[in-house]
């Protein structure tokens, strides 16, 4: 949802989006925007999501390789984009996934859009790995949460990175009462720090980094998530002067 706010403000300021690469949820928002080519359509798409839709997506349990098979999630995406191929999108797009067998980063820039988005957002344990060709793929965020180098290879000369992991270590989100924390809380915090560090490494060559504060946002907030969109907008508004300065230089 924060990604939608970022795109809205960029377009409102006449900043062109020529290439898109995304990992995990970024691949779904990026892929859908590349498909629609219209941010208003994309925002309406998410605004219309209901808890019934969430149930439809998350109601295919399978307790092997992942809690959910992911088939209903794929079916839901196909209801929106059909069997559209990535090569036919209005904006060049690449989804990032991780090969579960060898750990390689997989850049999906050809083939079925819905399957690419499903693979890129296949959170390990939660979703069963997506089989694409001979590979078993999981969430792209496990290897490259912010695919700066991918979009550079696609041809972008100015890269705007959206880092949703930066908020994990902002002062207001520091872990409180460490001595009283449970093992689960400590494990979650350790994973947050790992995500933050990986994103920081990914974004070191970005021209602009936009970091919305989405620390307390979870899957349940997909429905009625207008406040999350506004956080994406606010973070992007703060970056607009620097982006415009870069555009003039280039």
JSON list of C-alpha atoms in Angstrom, two decimals:
[
{"chain": "A", "resi": 1, "resn": "UNK", "atom": "CA", "xyz": [0.00, 0.00, 0.00]},
{"chain": "A", "resi": 2, "resn": "UNK", "atom": "CA", "xyz": [2.90, 2.37, 0.74]},
{"chain": "A", "resi": 3, "resn": "UNK", "atom": "CA", "xyz": [4.26, 1.68, -2.75]},
{"chain": "A", "resi": 4, "resn": "UNK", "atom": "CA", "xyz": [1.00, 3.05, -4.20]},
{"chain": "A", "resi": 5, "resn": "UNK", "atom": "CA", "xyz": [1.51, 6.32, -2.34]},
{"chain": "A", "resi": 6, "resn": "UNK", "atom": "CA", "xyz": [5.06, 6.56, -3.71]},
{"chain": "A", "resi": 7, "resn": "UNK", "atom": "CA", "xyz": [3.92, 6.07, -7.30]},
{"chain": "A", "resi": 8, "resn": "UNK", "atom": "CA", "xyz": [1.05, 8.58, -6.89]},
{"chain": "A", "resi": 9, "resn": "UNK", "atom": "CA", "xyz": [3.33, 11.40, -5.77]},
{"chain": "A", "resi": 10, "resn": "UNK", "atom": "CA", "xyz": [5.96, 10.68, -8.43]},
{"chain": "A", "resi": 11, "resn": "UNK", "atom": "CA", "xyz": [3.32, 10.92, -11.16]},
{"chain": "A", "resi": 12, "resn": "UNK", "atom": "CA", "xyz": [1.72, 14.02, -9.64]},
{"chain": "A", "resi": 13, "resn": "UNK", "atom": "CA", "xyz": [5.13, 15.68, -9.95]},
{"chain": "A", "resi": 14, "resn": "UNK", "atom": "CA", "xyz": [5.59, 14.56, -13.57]},
{"chain": "A", "resi": 15, "resn": "UNK", "atom": "CA", "xyz": [8.43, 12.22, -12.69]},
{"chain": "A", "resi": 16, "resn": "UNK", "atom": "CA", "xyz": [8.42, 9.44, -15.31]},
{"chain": "A", "resi": 17, "resn": "UNK", "atom": "CA", "xyz": [8.56, 5.77, -14.37]},
{"chain": "A", "resi": 18, "resn": "UNK", "atom": "CA", "xyz": [10.37, 4.02, -17.20]},
{"chain": "A", "resi": 19, "resn": "UNK", "atom": "CA", "xyz": [11.35, 0.73, -15.54]},
{"chain": "A", "resi": 20, "resn": "UNK", "atom": "CA", "xyz": [10.11, -1.21, -12.52]},
{"chain": "A", "resi": 21, "resn": "UNK", "atom": "CA", "xyz": [11.71, -4.02, -10.52]},
{"chain": "A", "resi": 22, "resn": "UNK", "atom": "CA", "xyz": [10.16, -5.37, -7.36]},
{"chain": "A", "resi": 23, "resn": "UNK", "atom": "CA", "xyz": [10.58, -7.99, -4.66]},
{"chain": "A", "resi": 24, "resn": "UNK", "atom": "CA", "xyz": [7.78, -9.57, -2.64]},
{"chain": "A", "resi": 25, "resn": "UNK", "atom": "CA", "xyz": [4.88, -7.13, -2.22]},
{"chain": "A", "resi": 26, "resn": "UNK", "atom": "CA", "xyz": [6.84, -4.64, -4.32]},
{"chain": "A", "resi": 27, "resn": "UNK", "atom": "CA", "xyz": [6.59, -7.06, -7.24]},
{"chain": "A", "resi": 28, "resn": "UNK", "atom": "CA", "xyz": [2.80, -7.27, -6.89]},
{"chain": "A", "resi": 29, "resn": "UNK", "atom": "CA", "xyz": [2.27, -3.52, -6.74]},
{"chain": "A", "resi": 30, "resn": "UNK", "atom": "CA", "xyz": [4.91, -2.90, -9.41]},
{"chain": "A", "resi": 31, "resn": "UNK", "atom": "CA", "xyz": [3.57, -5.64, -11.66]},
{"chain": "A", "resi": 32, "resn": "UNK", "atom": "CA", "xyz": [-0.02, -4.46, -11.34]},
{"chain": "A", "resi": 33, "resn": "UNK", "atom": "CA", "xyz": [0.97, -0.86, -12.04]},
{"chain": "A", "resi": 34, "resn": "UNK", "atom": "CA", "xyz": [2.94, -1.97, -15.11]},
{"chain": "A", "resi": 35, "resn": "UNK", "atom": "CA", "xyz": [-0.18, -3.87, -16.19]},
{"chain": "A", "resi": 36, "resn": "UNK", "atom": "CA", "xyz": [-2.76, -1.12, -15.55]},
{"chain": "A", "resi": 37, "resn": "UNK", "atom": "CA", "xyz": [-0.53, 1.79, -16.54]},
{"chain": "A", "resi": 38, "resn": "UNK", "atom": "CA", "xyz": [-2.86, 3.91, -14.40]},
{"chain": "A", "resi": 39, "resn": "UNK", "atom": "CA", "xyz": [-2.30, 4.62, -10.71]},
{"chain": "A", "resi": 40, "resn": "UNK", "atom": "CA", "xyz": [-5.97, 5.46, -10.12]},
{"chain": "A", "resi": 41, "resn": "UNK", "atom": "CA", "xyz": [-6.99, 2.02, -11.35]},
{"chain": "A", "resi": 42, "resn": "UNK", "atom": "CA", "xyz": [-4.38, 0.43, -9.11]},
{"chain": "A", "resi": 43, "resn": "UNK", "atom": "CA", "xyz": [-5.50, 2.39, -6.06]},
{"chain": "A", "resi": 44, "resn": "UNK", "atom": "CA", "xyz": [-9.14, 1.47, -6.70]},
{"chain": "A", "resi": 45, "resn": "UNK", "atom": "CA", "xyz": [-8.12, -2.17, -7.07]},
{"chain": "A", "resi": 46, "resn": "UNK", "atom": "CA", "xyz": [-6.66, -2.24, -3.58]},
{"chain": "A", "resi": 47, "resn": "UNK", "atom": "CA", "xyz": [-9.40, -0.04, -2.12]},
{"chain": "A", "resi": 48, "resn": "UNK", "atom": "CA", "xyz": [-12.00, -2.60, -3.22]},
{"chain": "A", "resi": 49, "resn": "UNK", "atom": "CA", "xyz": [-10.27, -5.51, -1.48]},
{"chain": "A", "resi": 50, "resn": "UNK", "atom": "CA", "xyz": [-12.41, -7.05, 1.24]},
{"chain": "A", "resi": 51, "resn": "UNK", "atom": "CA", "xyz": [-11.88, -9.56, 4.02]},
{"chain": "A", "resi": 52, "resn": "UNK", "atom": "CA", "xyz": [-13.70, -12.03, 1.81]},
{"chain": "A", "resi": 53, "resn": "UNK", "atom": "CA", "xyz": [-11.00, -11.50, -0.83]},
{"chain": "A", "resi": 54, "resn": "UNK", "atom": "CA", "xyz": [-8.36, -12.15, 1.83]},
{"chain": "A", "resi": 55, "resn": "UNK", "atom": "CA", "xyz": [-10.14, -15.36, 2.78]},
{"chain": "A", "resi": 56, "resn": "UNK", "atom": "CA", "xyz": [-10.23, -16.37, -0.87]},
{"chain": "A", "resi": 57, "resn": "UNK", "atom": "CA", "xyz": [-6.48, -15.86, -1.18]},
{"chain": "A", "resi": 58, "resn": "UNK", "atom": "CA", "xyz": [-5.50, -17.49, 2.10]},
{"chain": "A", "resi": 59, "resn": "UNK", "atom": "CA", "xyz": [-7.88, -20.45, 2.28]},
{"chain": "A", "resi": 60, "resn": "UNK", "atom": "CA", "xyz": [-5.92, -23.27, 0.66]},
{"chain": "A", "resi": 61, "resn": "UNK", "atom": "CA", "xyz": [-4.01, -24.85, 3.57]},
{"chain": "A", "resi": 62, "resn": "UNK", "atom": "CA", "xyz": [-1.30, -27.42, 2.94]},
{"chain": "A", "resi": 63, "resn": "UNK", "atom": "CA", "xyz": [0.98, -28.39, 5.78]},
{"chain": "A", "resi": 64, "resn": "UNK", "atom": "CA", "xyz": [3.96, -29.43, 3.71]},
{"chain": "A", "resi": 65, "resn": "UNK", "atom": "CA", "xyz": [6.61, -27.00, 2.40]},
{"chain": "A", "resi": 66, "resn": "UNK", "atom": "CA", "xyz": [4.30, -24.13, 3.43]},
{"chain": "A", "resi": 67, "resn": "UNK", "atom": "CA", "xyz": [1.08, -23.48, 5.32]},
{"chain": "A", "resi": 68, "resn": "UNK", "atom": "CA", "xyz": [-0.64, -22.40, 2.10]},
{"chain": "A", "resi": 69, "resn": "UNK", "atom": "CA", "xyz": [-0.42, -23.99, -1.34]},
{"chain": "A", "resi": 70, "resn": "UNK", "atom": "CA", "xyz": [-0.59, -20.59, -3.01]},
{"chain": "A", "resi": 71, "resn": "UNK", "atom": "CA", "xyz": [-2.89, -21.83, -5.77]},
{"chain": "A", "resi": 72, "resn": "UNK", "atom": "CA", "xyz": [-5.74, -19.55, -4.70]},
{"chain": "A", "resi": 73, "resn": "UNK", "atom": "CA", "xyz": [-3.38, -16.58, -4.53]},
{"chain": "A", "resi": 74, "resn": "UNK", "atom": "CA", "xyz": [-2.30, -17.33, -8.11]},
{"chain": "A", "resi": 75, "resn": "UNK", "atom": "CA", "xyz": [-5.92, -17.74, -9.19]},
{"chain": "A", "resi": 76, "resn": "UNK", "atom": "CA", "xyz": [-6.80, -14.40, -7.60]},
{"chain": "A", "resi": 77, "resn": "UNK", "atom": "CA", "xyz": [-3.98, -12.65, -9.48]},
{"chain": "A", "resi": 78, "resn": "UNK", "atom": "CA", "xyz": [-5.06, -14.29, -12.74]},
{"chain": "A", "resi": 79, "resn": "UNK", "atom": "CA", "xyz": [-8.58, -12.93, -12.23]},
{"chain": "A", "resi": 80, "resn": "UNK", "atom": "CA", "xyz": [-7.00, -9.48, -12.49]},
{"chain": "A", "resi": 81, "resn": "UNK", "atom": "CA", "xyz": [-4.28, -9.83, -15.14]},
{"chain": "A", "resi": 82, "resn": "UNK", "atom": "CA", "xyz": [-5.30, -13.06, -16.88]},
{"chain": "A", "resi": 83, "resn": "UNK", "atom": "CA", "xyz": [-2.36, -14.84, -18.47]},
{"chain": "A", "resi": 84, "resn": "UNK", "atom": "CA", "xyz": [-0.69, -11.59, -19.55]},
{"chain": "A", "resi": 85, "resn": "UNK", "atom": "CA", "xyz": [2.99, -11.99, -20.33]},
{"chain": "A", "resi": 86, "resn": "UNK", "atom": "CA", "xyz": [5.53, -9.66, -18.79]},
{"chain": "A", "resi": 87, "resn": "UNK", "atom": "CA", "xyz": [6.90, -8.83, -22.24]},
{"chain": "A", "resi": 88, "resn": "UNK", "atom": "CA", "xyz": [3.52, -7.27, -23.15]},
{"chain": "A", "resi": 89, "resn": "UNK", "atom": "CA", "xyz": [3.32, -4.85, -20.19]},
{"chain": "A", "resi": 90, "resn": "UNK", "atom": "CA", "xyz": [3.05, -1.10, -20.68]},
{"chain": "A", "resi": 91, "resn": "UNK", "atom": "CA", "xyz": [6.19, -0.54, -18.57]},
{"chain": "A", "resi": 92, "resn": "UNK", "atom": "CA", "xyz": [9.21, -2.91, -18.57]},
{"chain": "A", "resi": 93, "resn": "UNK", "atom": "CA", "xyz": [9.02, -4.98, -15.39]},
{"chain": "A", "resi": 94, "resn": "UNK", "atom": "CA", "xyz": [11.12, -7.53, -13.52]},
{"chain": "A", "resi": 95, "resn": "UNK", "atom": "CA", "xyz": [10.03, -9.58, -10.50]},
{"chain": "A", "resi": 96, "resn": "UNK", "atom": "CA", "xyz": [12.70, -10.82, -8.12]},
{"chain": "A", "resi": 97, "resn": "UNK", "atom": "CA", "xyz": [12.54, -14.28, -6.53]},
{"chain": "A", "resi": 98, "resn": "UNK", "atom": "CA", "xyz": [14.98, -16.55, -4.71]},
{"chain": "A", "resi": 99, "resn": "UNK", "atom": "CA", "xyz": [15.90, -20.08, -5.84]},
{"chain": "A", "resi": 100, "resn": "UNK", "atom": "CA", "xyz": [15.27, -22.21, -2.77]},
{"chain": "A", "resi": 101, "resn": "UNK", "atom": "CA", "xyz": [17.75, -24.91, -3.82]},
{"chain": "A", "resi": 102, "resn": "UNK", "atom": "CA", "xyz": [20.86, -22.87, -4.51]},
{"chain": "A", "resi": 103, "resn": "UNK", "atom": "CA", "xyz": [20.05, -19.41, -3.13]},
{"chain": "A", "resi": 104, "resn": "UNK", "atom": "CA", "xyz": [20.45, -17.67, -6.49]},
{"chain": "A", "resi": 105, "resn": "UNK", "atom": "CA", "xyz": [18.65, -14.43, -7.24]},
{"chain": "A", "resi": 106, "resn": "UNK", "atom": "CA", "xyz": [16.15, -15.03, -10.04]},
{"chain": "A", "resi": 107, "resn": "UNK", "atom": "CA", "xyz": [15.14, -12.05, -12.19]},
{"chain": "A", "resi": 108, "resn": "UNK", "atom": "CA", "xyz": [11.85, -12.83, -13.93]},
{"chain": "A", "resi": 109, "resn": "UNK", "atom": "CA", "xyz": [11.41, -10.49, -16.89]},
{"chain": "A", "resi": 110, "resn": "UNK", "atom": "CA", "xyz": [9.63, -12.89, -19.23]},
{"chain": "A", "resi": 111, "resn": "UNK", "atom": "CA", "xyz": [6.69, -15.23, -18.97]},
{"chain": "A", "resi": 112, "resn": "UNK", "atom": "CA", "xyz": [3.39, -15.13, -17.12]},
{"chain": "A", "resi": 113, "resn": "UNK", "atom": "CA", "xyz": [2.97, -12.02, -14.96]},
{"chain": "A", "resi": 114, "resn": "UNK", "atom": "CA", "xyz": [0.67, -13.59, -12.35]},
{"chain": "A", "resi": 115, "resn": "UNK", "atom": "CA", "xyz": [3.04, -16.51, -11.77]},
{"chain": "A", "resi": 116, "resn": "UNK", "atom": "CA", "xyz": [6.02, -14.16, -11.49]},
{"chain": "A", "resi": 117, "resn": "UNK", "atom": "CA", "xyz": [4.26, -12.06, -8.85]},
{"chain": "A", "resi": 118, "resn": "UNK", "atom": "CA", "xyz": [3.16, -15.19, -6.96]},
{"chain": "A", "resi": 119, "resn": "UNK", "atom": "CA", "xyz": [6.74, -16.51, -6.97]},
{"chain": "A", "resi": 120, "resn": "UNK", "atom": "CA", "xyz": [8.26, -13.21, -5.85]},
{"chain": "A", "resi": 121, "resn": "UNK", "atom": "CA", "xyz": [5.86, -12.93, -2.91]},
{"chain": "A", "resi": 122, "resn": "UNK", "atom": "CA", "xyz": [6.09, -16.56, -1.74]},
{"chain": "A", "resi": 123, "resn": "UNK", "atom": "CA", "xyz": [7.02, -15.97, 1.88]},
{"chain": "A", "resi": 124, "resn": "UNK", "atom": "CA", "xyz": [8.84, -19.10, 3.11]},
{"chain": "A", "resi": 125, "resn": "UNK", "atom": "CA", "xyz": [6.89, -21.34, 5.48]},
{"chain": "A", "resi": 126, "resn": "UNK", "atom": "CA", "xyz": [3.76, -19.27, 4.82]},
{"chain": "A", "resi": 127, "resn": "UNK", "atom": "CA", "xyz": [3.45, -20.14, 1.11]},
{"chain": "A", "resi": 128, "resn": "UNK", "atom": "CA", "xyz": [4.61, -23.27, -0.66]},
{"chain": "A", "resi": 129, "resn": "UNK", "atom": "CA", "xyz": [7.50, -22.47, -3.04]},
{"chain": "A", "resi": 130, "resn": "UNK", "atom": "CA", "xyz": [6.33, -21.60, -6.55]},
{"chain": "A", "resi": 131, "resn": "UNK", "atom": "CA", "xyz": [7.56, -23.89, -9.31]},
{"chain": "A", "resi": 132, "resn": "UNK", "atom": "CA", "xyz": [8.66, -21.86, -12.33]},
{"chain": "A", "resi": 133, "resn": "UNK", "atom": "CA", "xyz": [10.26, -24.02, -14.99]},
{"chain": "A", "resi": 134, "resn": "UNK", "atom": "CA", "xyz": [12.60, -26.36, -13.09]},
{"chain": "A", "resi": 135, "resn": "UNK", "atom": "CA", "xyz": [13.15, -23.96, -10.21]},
{"chain": "A", "resi": 136, "resn": "UNK", "atom": "CA", "xyz": [11.41, -23.78, -6.84]},
{"chain": "A", "resi": 137, "resn": "UNK", "atom": "CA", "xyz": [11.16, -20.11, -5.97]},
{"chain": "A", "resi": 138, "resn": "UNK", "atom": "CA", "xyz": [10.46, -18.22, -2.76]},
{"chain": "A", "resi": 139, "resn": "UNK", "atom": "CA", "xyz": [10.14, -14.58, -1.76]},
{"chain": "A", "resi": 140, "resn": "UNK", "atom": "CA", "xyz": [12.59, -12.25, -3.49]},
{"chain": "A", "resi": 141, "resn": "UNK", "atom": "CA", "xyz": [13.05, -10.35, -0.26]},
{"chain": "A", "resi": 142, "resn": "UNK", "atom": "CA", "xyz": [15.12, -13.24, 1.09]},
{"chain": "A", "resi": 143, "resn": "UNK", "atom": "CA", "xyz": [17.93, -12.31, -1.29]},
{"chain": "A", "resi": 144, "resn": "UNK", "atom": "CA", "xyz": [17.24, -8.83, -2.71]},
{"chain": "A", "resi": 145, "resn": "UNK", "atom": "CA", "xyz": [14.50, -6.86, -0.93]},
{"chain": "A", "resi": 146, "resn": "UNK", "atom": "CA", "xyz": [15.26, -3.68, -2.93]},
{"chain": "A", "resi": 147, "resn": "UNK", "atom": "CA", "xyz": [16.41, -4.59, -6.48]},
{"chain": "A", "resi": 148, "resn": "UNK", "atom": "CA", "xyz": [18.41, -1.49, -7.35]},
{"chain": "A", "resi": 149, "resn": "UNK", "atom": "CA", "xyz": [20.97, -3.26, -9.52]},
{"chain": "A", "resi": 150, "resn": "UNK", "atom": "CA", "xyz": [18.25, -5.05, -11.47]},
{"chain": "A", "resi": 151, "resn": "UNK", "atom": "CA", "xyz": [16.51, -1.85, -12.53]},
{"chain": "A", "resi": 152, "resn": "UNK", "atom": "CA", "xyz": [19.88, -0.35, -13.46]},
{"chain": "A", "resi": 153, "resn": "UNK", "atom": "CA", "xyz": [20.54, -3.30, -15.77]},
{"chain": "A", "resi": 154, "resn": "UNK", "atom": "CA", "xyz": [17.12, -2.71, -17.31]},
{"chain": "A", "resi": 155, "resn": "UNK", "atom": "CA", "xyz": [18.24, 0.78, -18.36]},
{"chain": "A", "resi": 156, "resn": "UNK", "atom": "CA", "xyz": [17.32, 3.21, -15.59]},
{"chain": "A", "resi": 157, "resn": "UNK", "atom": "CA", "xyz": [19.75, 6.10, -15.24]},
{"chain": "A", "resi": 158, "resn": "UNK", "atom": "CA", "xyz": [18.14, 7.49, -12.06]},
{"chain": "A", "resi": 159, "resn": "UNK", "atom": "CA", "xyz": [17.07, 4.86, -9.54]},
{"chain": "A", "resi": 160, "resn": "UNK", "atom": "CA", "xyz": [14.48, 5.60, -6.88]},
{"chain": "A", "resi": 161, "resn": "UNK", "atom": "CA", "xyz": [14.53, 2.84, -4.27]},
{"chain": "A", "resi": 162, "resn": "UNK", "atom": "CA", "xyz": [11.62, 2.20, -1.90]},
{"chain": "A", "resi": 163, "resn": "UNK", "atom": "CA", "xyz": [12.99, 0.72, 1.32]},
{"chain": "A", "resi": 164, "resn": "UNK", "atom": "CA", "xyz": [10.29, -0.64, 3.63]},
{"chain": "A", "resi": 165, "resn": "UNK", "atom": "CA", "xyz": [12.84, -2.14, 6.03]},
{"chain": "A", "resi": 166, "resn": "UNK", "atom": "CA", "xyz": [14.51, 1.12, 7.08]},
{"chain": "A", "resi": 167, "resn": "UNK", "atom": "CA", "xyz": [11.87, 1.77, 9.74]},
{"chain": "A", "resi": 168, "resn": "UNK", "atom": "CA", "xyz": [12.92, -1.27, 11.76]},
{"chain": "A", "resi": 169, "resn": "UNK", "atom": "CA", "xyz": [15.85, 0.56, 13.33]},
{"chain": "A", "resi": 170, "resn": "UNK", "atom": "CA", "xyz": [14.53, 4.10, 13.51]},
{"chain": "A", "resi": 171, "resn": "UNK", "atom": "CA", "xyz": [14.86, 5.48, 17.09]},
{"chain": "A", "resi": 172, "resn": "UNK", "atom": "CA", "xyz": [11.13, 5.37, 17.80]},
{"chain": "A", "resi": 173, "resn": "UNK", "atom": "CA", "xyz": [11.08, 1.67, 16.89]},
{"chain": "A", "resi": 174, "resn": "UNK", "atom": "CA", "xyz": [14.03, 0.59, 19.03]},
{"chain": "A", "resi": 175, "resn": "UNK", "atom": "CA", "xyz": [13.30, -2.56, 21.01]},
{"chain": "A", "resi": 176, "resn": "UNK", "atom": "CA", "xyz": [12.18, -1.69, 24.52]},
{"chain": "A", "resi": 177, "resn": "UNK", "atom": "CA", "xyz": [12.62, -3.80, 27.67]},
{"chain": "A", "resi": 178, "resn": "UNK", "atom": "CA", "xyz": [15.04, -6.26, 26.09]},
{"chain": "A", "resi": 179, "resn": "UNK", "atom": "CA", "xyz": [15.56, -8.04, 29.41]},
{"chain": "A", "resi": 180, "resn": "UNK", "atom": "CA", "xyz": [11.85, -8.91, 29.55]},
{"chain": "A", "resi": 181, "resn": "UNK", "atom": "CA", "xyz": [11.52, -9.88, 25.87]},
{"chain": "A", "resi": 182, "resn": "UNK", "atom": "CA", "xyz": [10.40, -13.40, 24.98]},
{"chain": "A", "resi": 183, "resn": "UNK", "atom": "CA", "xyz": [12.39, -15.72, 22.72]},
{"chain": "A", "resi": 184, "resn": "UNK", "atom": "CA", "xyz": [9.85, -15.06, 19.94]},
{"chain": "A", "resi": 185, "resn": "UNK", "atom": "CA", "xyz": [10.22, -11.29, 20.28]},
{"chain": "A", "resi": 186, "resn": "UNK", "atom": "CA", "xyz": [14.01, -11.55, 20.20]},
{"chain": "A", "resi": 187, "resn": "UNK", "atom": "CA", "xyz": [13.89, -13.82, 17.13]},
{"chain": "A", "resi": 188, "resn": "UNK", "atom": "CA", "xyz": [11.53, -11.42, 15.35]},
{"chain": "A", "resi": 189, "resn": "UNK", "atom": "CA", "xyz": [13.78, -8.49, 16.21]},
{"chain": "A", "resi": 190, "resn": "UNK", "atom": "CA", "xyz": [16.83, -10.34, 14.90]},
{"chain": "A", "resi": 191, "resn": "UNK", "atom": "CA", "xyz": [15.03, -11.00, 11.59]},
{"chain": "A", "resi": 192, "resn": "UNK", "atom": "CA", "xyz": [14.02, -7.32, 11.38]},
{"chain": "A", "resi": 193, "resn": "UNK", "atom": "CA", "xyz": [17.67, -6.29, 11.79]},
{"chain": "A", "resi": 194, "resn": "UNK", "atom": "CA", "xyz": [18.72, -8.81, 9.14]},
{"chain": "A", "resi": 195, "resn": "UNK", "atom": "CA", "xyz": [16.13, -7.40, 6.72]},
{"chain": "A", "resi": 196, "resn": "UNK", "atom": "CA", "xyz": [17.27, -3.85, 7.49]},
{"chain": "A", "resi": 197, "resn": "UNK", "atom": "CA", "xyz": [20.94, -4.71, 6.86]},
{"chain": "A", "resi": 198, "resn": "UNK", "atom": "CA", "xyz": [20.19, -6.52, 3.60]},
{"chain": "A", "resi": 199, "resn": "UNK", "atom": "CA", "xyz": [18.07, -3.61, 2.33]},
{"chain": "A", "resi": 200, "resn": "UNK", "atom": "CA", "xyz": [20.82, -1.14, 3.26]},
{"chain": "A", "resi": 201, "resn": "UNK", "atom": "CA", "xyz": [23.31, -3.14, 1.18]},
{"chain": "A", "resi": 202, "resn": "UNK", "atom": "CA", "xyz": [20.85, -3.25, -1.74]},
{"chain": "A", "resi": 203, "resn": "UNK", "atom": "CA", "xyz": [20.26, 0.51, -1.73]},
{"chain": "A", "resi": 204, "resn": "UNK", "atom": "CA", "xyz": [23.84, 1.75, -1.46]},
{"chain": "A", "resi": 205, "resn": "UNK", "atom": "CA", "xyz": [23.94, 2.56, -5.20]},
{"chain": "A", "resi": 206, "resn": "UNK", "atom": "CA", "xyz": [20.44, 4.07, -5.43]},
{"chain": "A", "resi": 207, "resn": "UNK", "atom": "CA", "xyz": [20.16, 7.75, -6.35]},
{"chain": "A", "resi": 208, "resn": "UNK", "atom": "CA", "xyz": [17.17, 8.33, -4.07]},
{"chain": "A", "resi": 209, "resn": "UNK", "atom": "CA", "xyz": [15.91, 6.24, -1.15]},
{"chain": "A", "resi": 210, "resn": "UNK", "atom": "CA", "xyz": [12.30, 6.62, -0.03]},
{"chain": "A", "resi": 211, "resn": "UNK", "atom": "CA", "xyz": [11.63, 4.99, 3.33]},
{"chain": "A", "resi": 212, "resn": "UNK", "atom": "CA", "xyz": [7.98, 5.05, 4.47]},
{"chain": "A", "resi": 213, "resn": "UNK", "atom": "CA", "xyz": [7.41, 4.25, 8.14]},
{"chain": "A", "resi": 214, "resn": "UNK", "atom": "CA", "xyz": [5.39, 1.03, 7.96]},
{"chain": "A", "resi": 215, "resn": "UNK", "atom": "CA", "xyz": [6.74, -0.60, 11.12]},
{"chain": "A", "resi": 216, "resn": "UNK", "atom": "CA", "xyz": [3.36, -1.71, 12.49]},
{"chain": "A", "resi": 217, "resn": "UNK", "atom": "CA", "xyz": [1.79, -2.72, 9.17]},
{"chain": "A", "resi": 218, "resn": "UNK", "atom": "CA", "xyz": [0.81, -6.36, 8.59]},
{"chain": "A", "resi": 219, "resn": "UNK", "atom": "CA", "xyz": [-1.32, -8.40, 6.19]},
{"chain": "A", "resi": 220, "resn": "UNK", "atom": "CA", "xyz": [-4.50, -7.52, 8.07]},
{"chain": "A", "resi": 221, "resn": "UNK", "atom": "CA", "xyz": [-4.07, -3.90, 6.99]},
{"chain": "A", "resi": 222, "resn": "UNK", "atom": "CA", "xyz": [-4.60, -4.68, 3.29]},
{"chain": "A", "resi": 223, "resn": "UNK", "atom": "CA", "xyz": [-8.26, -3.86, 3.80]},
{"chain": "A", "resi": 224, "resn": "UNK", "atom": "CA", "xyz": [-8.95, -0.14, 4.33]},
{"chain": "A", "resi": 225, "resn": "UNK", "atom": "CA", "xyz": [-5.27, 0.73, 4.04]},
{"chain": "A", "resi": 226, "resn": "UNK", "atom": "CA", "xyz": [-5.63, 4.35, 3.00]},
{"chain": "A", "resi": 227, "resn": "UNK", "atom": "CA", "xyz": [-3.45, 5.53, 5.88]},
{"chain": "A", "resi": 228, "resn": "UNK", "atom": "CA", "xyz": [-0.61, 3.35, 4.63]},
{"chain": "A", "resi": 229, "resn": "UNK", "atom": "CA", "xyz": [-0.92, 4.88, 1.16]},
{"chain": "A", "resi": 230, "resn": "UNK", "atom": "CA", "xyz": [-0.70, 8.31, 2.77]},
{"chain": "A", "resi": 231, "resn": "UNK", "atom": "CA", "xyz": [2.50, 7.33, 4.56]},
{"chain": "A", "resi": 232, "resn": "UNK", "atom": "CA", "xyz": [3.99, 6.39, 1.19]},
{"chain": "A", "resi": 233, "resn": "UNK", "atom": "CA", "xyz": [2.85, 9.75, -0.16]},
{"chain": "A", "resi": 234, "resn": "UNK", "atom": "CA", "xyz": [4.36, 11.68, 2.75]},
{"chain": "A", "resi": 235, "resn": "UNK", "atom": "CA", "xyz": [7.73, 9.94, 2.45]},
{"chain": "A", "resi": 236, "resn": "UNK", "atom": "CA", "xyz": [7.84, 10.66, -1.28]},
{"chain": "A", "resi": 237, "resn": "UNK", "atom": "CA", "xyz": [6.84, 14.31, -0.89]},
{"chain": "A", "resi": 238, "resn": "UNK", "atom": "CA", "xyz": [9.89, 14.74, 1.33]},
{"chain": "A", "resi": 239, "resn": "UNK", "atom": "CA", "xyz": [12.11, 13.33, -1.44]},
{"chain": "A", "resi": 240, "resn": "UNK", "atom": "CA", "xyz": [10.63, 15.35, -4.35]},
{"chain": "A", "resi": 241, "resn": "UNK", "atom": "CA", "xyz": [13.04, 18.35, -4.16]},
{"chain": "A", "resi": 242, "resn": "UNK", "atom": "CA", "xyz": [16.06, 16.05, -4.37]},
{"chain": "A", "resi": 243, "resn": "UNK", "atom": "CA", "xyz": [14.52, 14.02, -7.21]},
{"chain": "A", "resi": 244, "resn": "UNK", "atom": "CA", "xyz": [13.77, 17.17, -9.24]},
{"chain": "A", "resi": 245, "resn": "UNK", "atom": "CA", "xyz": [17.29, 18.41, -8.65]},
{"chain": "A", "resi": 246, "resn": "UNK", "atom": "CA", "xyz": [18.67, 15.12, -9.98]},
{"chain": "A", "resi": 247, "resn": "UNK", "atom": "CA", "xyz": [16.42, 15.28, -13.04]},
{"chain": "A", "resi": 248, "resn": "UNK", "atom": "CA", "xyz": [17.70, 18.77, -13.90]},
{"chain": "A", "resi": 249, "resn": "UNK", "atom": "CA", "xyz": [21.30, 17.60, -13.56]},
{"chain": "A", "resi": 250, "resn": "UNK", "atom": "CA", "xyz": [20.72, 14.59, -15.80]}
]
